[in-house]
Short mmCIF file of C-alpha atoms in Angstrom, two decimals:
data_model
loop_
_atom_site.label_atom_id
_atom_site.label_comp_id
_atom_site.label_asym_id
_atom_site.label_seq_id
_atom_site.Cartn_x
_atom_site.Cartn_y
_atom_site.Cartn_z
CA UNK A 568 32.57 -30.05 7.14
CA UNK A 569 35.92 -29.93 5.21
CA UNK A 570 35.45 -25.82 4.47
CA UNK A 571 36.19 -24.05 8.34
CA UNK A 572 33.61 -21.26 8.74
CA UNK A 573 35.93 -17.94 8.93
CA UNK A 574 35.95 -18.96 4.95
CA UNK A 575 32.75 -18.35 4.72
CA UNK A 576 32.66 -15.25 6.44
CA UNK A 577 35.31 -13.95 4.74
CA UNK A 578 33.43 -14.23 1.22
CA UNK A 579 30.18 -12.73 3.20
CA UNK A 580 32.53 -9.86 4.54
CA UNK A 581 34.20 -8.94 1.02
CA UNK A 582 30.72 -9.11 -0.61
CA UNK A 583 28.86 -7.43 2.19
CA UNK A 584 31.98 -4.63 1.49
CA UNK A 585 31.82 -4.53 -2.67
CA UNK A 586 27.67 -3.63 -1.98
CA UNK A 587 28.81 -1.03 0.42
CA UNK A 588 31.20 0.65 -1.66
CA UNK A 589 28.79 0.04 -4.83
CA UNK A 590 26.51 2.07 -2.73
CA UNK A 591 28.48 4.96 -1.49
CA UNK A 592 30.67 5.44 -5.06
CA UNK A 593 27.56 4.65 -8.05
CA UNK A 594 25.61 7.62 -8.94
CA UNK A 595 22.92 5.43 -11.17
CA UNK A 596 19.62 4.33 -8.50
CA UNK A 597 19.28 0.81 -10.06
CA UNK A 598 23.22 0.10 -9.27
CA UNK A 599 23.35 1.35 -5.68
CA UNK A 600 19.60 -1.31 -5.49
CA UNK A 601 21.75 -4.08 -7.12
CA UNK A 602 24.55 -3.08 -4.42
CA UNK A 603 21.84 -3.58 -1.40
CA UNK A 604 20.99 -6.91 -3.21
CA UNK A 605 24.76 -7.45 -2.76
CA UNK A 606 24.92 -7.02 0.83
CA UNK A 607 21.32 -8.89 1.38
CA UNK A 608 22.96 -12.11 -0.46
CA UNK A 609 26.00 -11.65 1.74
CA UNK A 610 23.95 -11.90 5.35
CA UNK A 611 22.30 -14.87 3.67
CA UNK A 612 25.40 -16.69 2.98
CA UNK A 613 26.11 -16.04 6.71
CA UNK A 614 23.00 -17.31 7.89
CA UNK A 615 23.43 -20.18 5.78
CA UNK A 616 26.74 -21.06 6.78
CA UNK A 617 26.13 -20.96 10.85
CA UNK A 618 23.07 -22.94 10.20
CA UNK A 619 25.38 -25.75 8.60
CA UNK A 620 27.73 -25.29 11.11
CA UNK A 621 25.29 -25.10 14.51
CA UNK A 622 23.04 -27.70 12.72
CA UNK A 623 20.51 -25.71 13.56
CA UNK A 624 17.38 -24.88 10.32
CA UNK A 625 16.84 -21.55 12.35
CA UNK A 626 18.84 -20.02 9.99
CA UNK A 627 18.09 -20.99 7.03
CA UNK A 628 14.19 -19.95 7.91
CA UNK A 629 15.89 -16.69 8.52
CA UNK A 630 17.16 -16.77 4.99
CA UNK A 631 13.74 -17.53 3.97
CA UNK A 632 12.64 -14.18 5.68
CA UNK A 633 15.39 -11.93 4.27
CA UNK A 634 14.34 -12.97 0.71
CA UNK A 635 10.14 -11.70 1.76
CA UNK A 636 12.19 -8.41 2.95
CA UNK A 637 14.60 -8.54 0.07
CA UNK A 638 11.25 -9.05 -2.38
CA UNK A 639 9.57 -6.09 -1.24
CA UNK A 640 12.06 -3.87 -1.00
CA UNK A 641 12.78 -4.52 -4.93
CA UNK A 642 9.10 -3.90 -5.68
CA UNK A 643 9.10 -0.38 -3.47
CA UNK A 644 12.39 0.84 -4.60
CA UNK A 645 11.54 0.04 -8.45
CA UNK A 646 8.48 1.44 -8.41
CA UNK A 647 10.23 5.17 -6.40
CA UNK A 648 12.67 4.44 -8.99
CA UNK A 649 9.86 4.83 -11.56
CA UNK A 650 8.28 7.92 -10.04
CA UNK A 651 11.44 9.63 -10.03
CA UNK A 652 12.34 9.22 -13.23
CA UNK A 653 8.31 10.36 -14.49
CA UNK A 654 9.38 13.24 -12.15
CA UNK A 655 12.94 14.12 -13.89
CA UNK A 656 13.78 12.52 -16.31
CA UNK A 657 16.78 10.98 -15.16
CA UNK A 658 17.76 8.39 -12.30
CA UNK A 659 21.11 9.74 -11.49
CA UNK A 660 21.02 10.07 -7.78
CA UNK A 661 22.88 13.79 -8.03
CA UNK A 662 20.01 15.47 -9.14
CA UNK A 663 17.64 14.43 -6.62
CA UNK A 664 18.44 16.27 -3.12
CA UNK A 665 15.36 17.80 -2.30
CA UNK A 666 15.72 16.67 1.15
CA UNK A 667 19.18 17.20 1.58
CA UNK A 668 19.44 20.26 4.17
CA UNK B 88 37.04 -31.96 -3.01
CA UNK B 89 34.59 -29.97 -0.61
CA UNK B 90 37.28 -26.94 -1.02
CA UNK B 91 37.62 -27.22 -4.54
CA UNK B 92 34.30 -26.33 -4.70
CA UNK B 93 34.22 -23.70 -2.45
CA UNK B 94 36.59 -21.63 -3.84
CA UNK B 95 35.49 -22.34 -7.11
CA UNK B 96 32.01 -20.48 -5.60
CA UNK B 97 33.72 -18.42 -3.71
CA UNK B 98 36.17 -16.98 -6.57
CA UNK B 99 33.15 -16.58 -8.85
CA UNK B 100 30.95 -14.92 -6.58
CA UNK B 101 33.64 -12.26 -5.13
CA UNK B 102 34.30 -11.26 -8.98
CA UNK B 103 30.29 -10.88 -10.26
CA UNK B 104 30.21 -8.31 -6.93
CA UNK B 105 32.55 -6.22 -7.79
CA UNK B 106 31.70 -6.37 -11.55
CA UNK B 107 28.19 -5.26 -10.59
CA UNK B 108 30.03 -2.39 -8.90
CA UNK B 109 32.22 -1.87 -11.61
CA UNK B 110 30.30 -2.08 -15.13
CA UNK B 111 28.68 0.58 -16.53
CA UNK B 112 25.86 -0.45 -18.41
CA UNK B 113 23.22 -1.50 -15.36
CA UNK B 114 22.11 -3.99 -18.01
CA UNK B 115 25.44 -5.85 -17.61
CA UNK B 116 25.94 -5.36 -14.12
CA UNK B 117 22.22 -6.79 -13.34
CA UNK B 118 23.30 -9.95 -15.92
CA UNK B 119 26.79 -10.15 -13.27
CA UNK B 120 24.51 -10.44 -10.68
CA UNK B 121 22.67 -12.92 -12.06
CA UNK B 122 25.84 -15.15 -12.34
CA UNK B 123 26.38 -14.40 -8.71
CA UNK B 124 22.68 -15.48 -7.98
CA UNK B 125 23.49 -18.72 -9.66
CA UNK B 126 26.57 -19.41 -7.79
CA UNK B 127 25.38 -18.56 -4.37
CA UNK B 128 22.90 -21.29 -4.94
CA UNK B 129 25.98 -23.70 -5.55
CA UNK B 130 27.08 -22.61 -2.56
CA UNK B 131 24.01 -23.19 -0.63
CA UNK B 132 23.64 -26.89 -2.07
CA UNK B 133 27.18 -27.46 -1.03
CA UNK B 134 26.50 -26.46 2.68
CA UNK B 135 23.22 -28.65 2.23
CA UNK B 136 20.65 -26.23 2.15
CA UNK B 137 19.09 -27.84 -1.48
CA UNK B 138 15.47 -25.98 -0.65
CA UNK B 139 17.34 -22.42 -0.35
CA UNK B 140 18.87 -22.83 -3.33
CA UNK B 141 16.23 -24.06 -5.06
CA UNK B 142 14.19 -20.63 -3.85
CA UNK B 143 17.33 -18.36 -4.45
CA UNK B 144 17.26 -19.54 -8.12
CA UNK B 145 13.08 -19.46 -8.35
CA UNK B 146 12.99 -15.93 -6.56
CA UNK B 147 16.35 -14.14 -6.77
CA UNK B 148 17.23 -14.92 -10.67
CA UNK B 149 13.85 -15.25 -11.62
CA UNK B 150 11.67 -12.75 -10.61
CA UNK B 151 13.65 -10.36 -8.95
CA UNK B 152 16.54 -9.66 -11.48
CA UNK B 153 13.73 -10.21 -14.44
CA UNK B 154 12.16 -6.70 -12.54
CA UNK B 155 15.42 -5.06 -12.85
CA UNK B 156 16.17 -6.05 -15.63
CA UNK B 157 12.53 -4.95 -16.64
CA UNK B 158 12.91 -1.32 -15.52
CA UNK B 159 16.49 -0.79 -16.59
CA UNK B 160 15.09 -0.84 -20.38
CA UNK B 161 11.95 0.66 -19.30
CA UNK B 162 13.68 3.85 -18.72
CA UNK B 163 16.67 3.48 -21.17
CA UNK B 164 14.11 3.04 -24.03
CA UNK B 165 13.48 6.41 -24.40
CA UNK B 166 17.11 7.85 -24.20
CA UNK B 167 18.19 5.31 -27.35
CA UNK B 168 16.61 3.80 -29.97
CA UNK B 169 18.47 0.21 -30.08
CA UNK B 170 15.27 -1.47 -29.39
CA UNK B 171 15.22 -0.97 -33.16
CA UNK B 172 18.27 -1.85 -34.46
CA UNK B 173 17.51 -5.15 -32.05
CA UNK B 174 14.44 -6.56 -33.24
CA UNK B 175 15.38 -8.54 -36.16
CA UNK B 176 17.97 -10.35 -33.89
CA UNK B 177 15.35 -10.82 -31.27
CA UNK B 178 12.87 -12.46 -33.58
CA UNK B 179 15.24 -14.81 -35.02
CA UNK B 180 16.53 -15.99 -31.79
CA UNK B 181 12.44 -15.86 -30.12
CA UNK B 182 11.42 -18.16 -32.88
CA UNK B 183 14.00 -20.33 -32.43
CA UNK B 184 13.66 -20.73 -28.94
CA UNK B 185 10.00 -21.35 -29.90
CA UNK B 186 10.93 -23.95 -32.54
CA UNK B 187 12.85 -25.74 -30.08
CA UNK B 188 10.40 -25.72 -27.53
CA UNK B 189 8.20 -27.03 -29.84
CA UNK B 190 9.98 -29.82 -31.06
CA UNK B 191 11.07 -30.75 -27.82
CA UNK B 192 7.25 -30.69 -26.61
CA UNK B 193 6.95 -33.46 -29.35
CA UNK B 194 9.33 -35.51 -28.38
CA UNK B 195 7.40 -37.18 -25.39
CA UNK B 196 10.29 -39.34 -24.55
CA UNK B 197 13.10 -37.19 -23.68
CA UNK B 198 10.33 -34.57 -21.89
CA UNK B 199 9.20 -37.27 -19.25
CA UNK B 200 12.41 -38.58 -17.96
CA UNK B 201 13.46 -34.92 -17.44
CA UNK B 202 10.92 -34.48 -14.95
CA UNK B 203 10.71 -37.34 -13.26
CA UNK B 204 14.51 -37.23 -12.81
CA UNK B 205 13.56 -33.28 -11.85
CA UNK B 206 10.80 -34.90 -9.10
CA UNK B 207 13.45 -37.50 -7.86
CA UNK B 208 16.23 -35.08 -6.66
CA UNK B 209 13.14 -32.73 -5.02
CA UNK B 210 12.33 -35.68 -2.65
CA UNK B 211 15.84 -36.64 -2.17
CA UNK B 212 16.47 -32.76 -0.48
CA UNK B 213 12.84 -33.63 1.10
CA UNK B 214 15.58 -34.03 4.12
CA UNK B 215 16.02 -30.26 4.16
CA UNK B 216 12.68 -28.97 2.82
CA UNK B 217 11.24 -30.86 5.33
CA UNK B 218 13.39 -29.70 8.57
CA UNK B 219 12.80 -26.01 7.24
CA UNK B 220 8.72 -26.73 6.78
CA UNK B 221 8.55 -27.93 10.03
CA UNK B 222 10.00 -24.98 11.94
CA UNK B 223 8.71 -22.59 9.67
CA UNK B 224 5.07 -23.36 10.71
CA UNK B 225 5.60 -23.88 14.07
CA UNK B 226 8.23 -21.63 15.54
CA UNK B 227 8.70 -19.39 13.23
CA UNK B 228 4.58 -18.59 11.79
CA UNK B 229 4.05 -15.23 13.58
CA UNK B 230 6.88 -14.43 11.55
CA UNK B 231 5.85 -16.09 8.29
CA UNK B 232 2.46 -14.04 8.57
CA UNK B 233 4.10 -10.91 9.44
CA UNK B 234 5.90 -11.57 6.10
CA UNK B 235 3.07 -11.94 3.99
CA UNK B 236 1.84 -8.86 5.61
CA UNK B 237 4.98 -7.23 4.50
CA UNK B 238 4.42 -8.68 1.27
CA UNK B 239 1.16 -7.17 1.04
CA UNK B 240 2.52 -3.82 1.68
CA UNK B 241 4.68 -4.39 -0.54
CA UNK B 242 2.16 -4.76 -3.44
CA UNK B 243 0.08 -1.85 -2.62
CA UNK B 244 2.91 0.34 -1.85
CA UNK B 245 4.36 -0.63 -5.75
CA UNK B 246 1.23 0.14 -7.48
CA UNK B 247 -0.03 3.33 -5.63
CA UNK B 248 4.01 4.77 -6.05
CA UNK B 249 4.23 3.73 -9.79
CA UNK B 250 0.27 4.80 -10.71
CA UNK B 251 0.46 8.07 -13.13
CA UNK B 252 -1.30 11.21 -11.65
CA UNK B 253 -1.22 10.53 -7.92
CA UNK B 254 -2.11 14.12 -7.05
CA UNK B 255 -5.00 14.21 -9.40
CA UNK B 256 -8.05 11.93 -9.62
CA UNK B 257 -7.88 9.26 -12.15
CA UNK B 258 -9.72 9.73 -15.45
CA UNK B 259 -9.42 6.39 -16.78
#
């Protein structure tokens, strides 16, 4: 293994940080869910690297897992996505704070 | 070589993040993604992990951005009409495609050696898919039926948030 492994978790770490920031700065719903797809894809290049570099598959099943969670989460949040925007209109994240005390 | 590659991946996938952060239109930030999709997958074959890739191309850029991409003109339909103005673009380049695939379907010989080459390189990463198979149903199955559980959940949880009229009993 030519590449050392801090590479890779550098990539995973600036990744990990653009989905982070994506979801703390956009105001649009579907952005901040393409931001958590960000960070998901960033933990799985991190699995996927150690795996390589332990030599070990136990990771890579992890990966396997993460993309179930990462599935179902994109079904849930589209479809709250969709009953928000029956319920107002719009999906801009400002005008929903119904449970914000 | 191995580094060339790397950063090649690496370079590519740092920039589609922060353009999905950055862009304005979701439907270009959801197409940056999909160029990261695609290059994480490189990334994965080059640290030998063919049968993740393989499933991070099937499931991430396939059905999960084509559901985002899905709902993003879902809801932007109504606040523009350029579904209009698009049509007559979208018909010449569907029947195109269609043309294509059609004329490609006829031409038996190029269509078989495509998939047998397509067959060859699945058993060569049989290495991988293998190792993974093999602790996935043995170590890890508790897990793997928890998953389809979640999966499950999942689905029910999708239709009963998106159904019209939750309050009220269904008419139709």
């Amino acid at each position: 293994m030519t590449v050392p492994l801090s590479y890779y978790l550098v990539l995973s770490g600036i990744v990990f940080l653009t989905g982070v920031i994506g979801v703390l700065l956009r105001r649009n719903i579907i952005i901040i869910l393409l931001s958590v797809e960000l960070m998901l894809n960033a933990t799985n290049i991190n699995f996927v690297a150690f795996s390589q570099y332990f030599h070990d598959v136990a990771g890579q099943v992890f990966v396997f897992f993460a993309l179930t969670v990462a599935a179902a989460e994109v079904a849930v949040g589209l479809a709250i996505i969709i009953a928000l925007y029956r319920a107002k209109s719009t999906i801009n994240i400002d005008e929903f704070q119904l449970l914000k005390w | 070589m191995e580094q060339v590659f790397f950063f090649y991946f690496a370079f590519v996938i740092a920039a589609a993040a922060v353009l999905v952060v950055a862009l304005r239109n979701p439907i270009y930030s959801a197409l940056a993604l999909l160029i990261m999709f695609f290059h994480v997958a490189g990334l994965y074959v080059t640290l030998h992990a063919e049968f993740l890739a393989a499933v991070q191309i099937v499931v991430y850029a396939g059905a999960i951005l084509v559901l985002y991409l899905f709902v993003v003109m879902l809801l932007n339909l109504r606040q523009d009409d350029r579904y209009h103005r698009q049509w007559p673009m979208a018909v010449a380049v569907g029947s195109t495609l269609v043309i294509e695939a059609v004329i490609l379907m006829a031409m038996k010989g190029w269509t078989t050696p495509v998939v047998a080459t397509g067959a060859e390189t699945t058993v060569g990463g049989t290495g991988n898919t293998e190792a993974i198979g093999d602790v996935l149903y043995s170590t890890y199955l508790f897990p793997f039926e928890v998953a389809s559980l979640i999966l499950l959940v999942a689905m029910i949880g999708a239709i009963i948030l998106a159904k019209k009229d939750l309050g009220e009993p269904a008419e139709s």
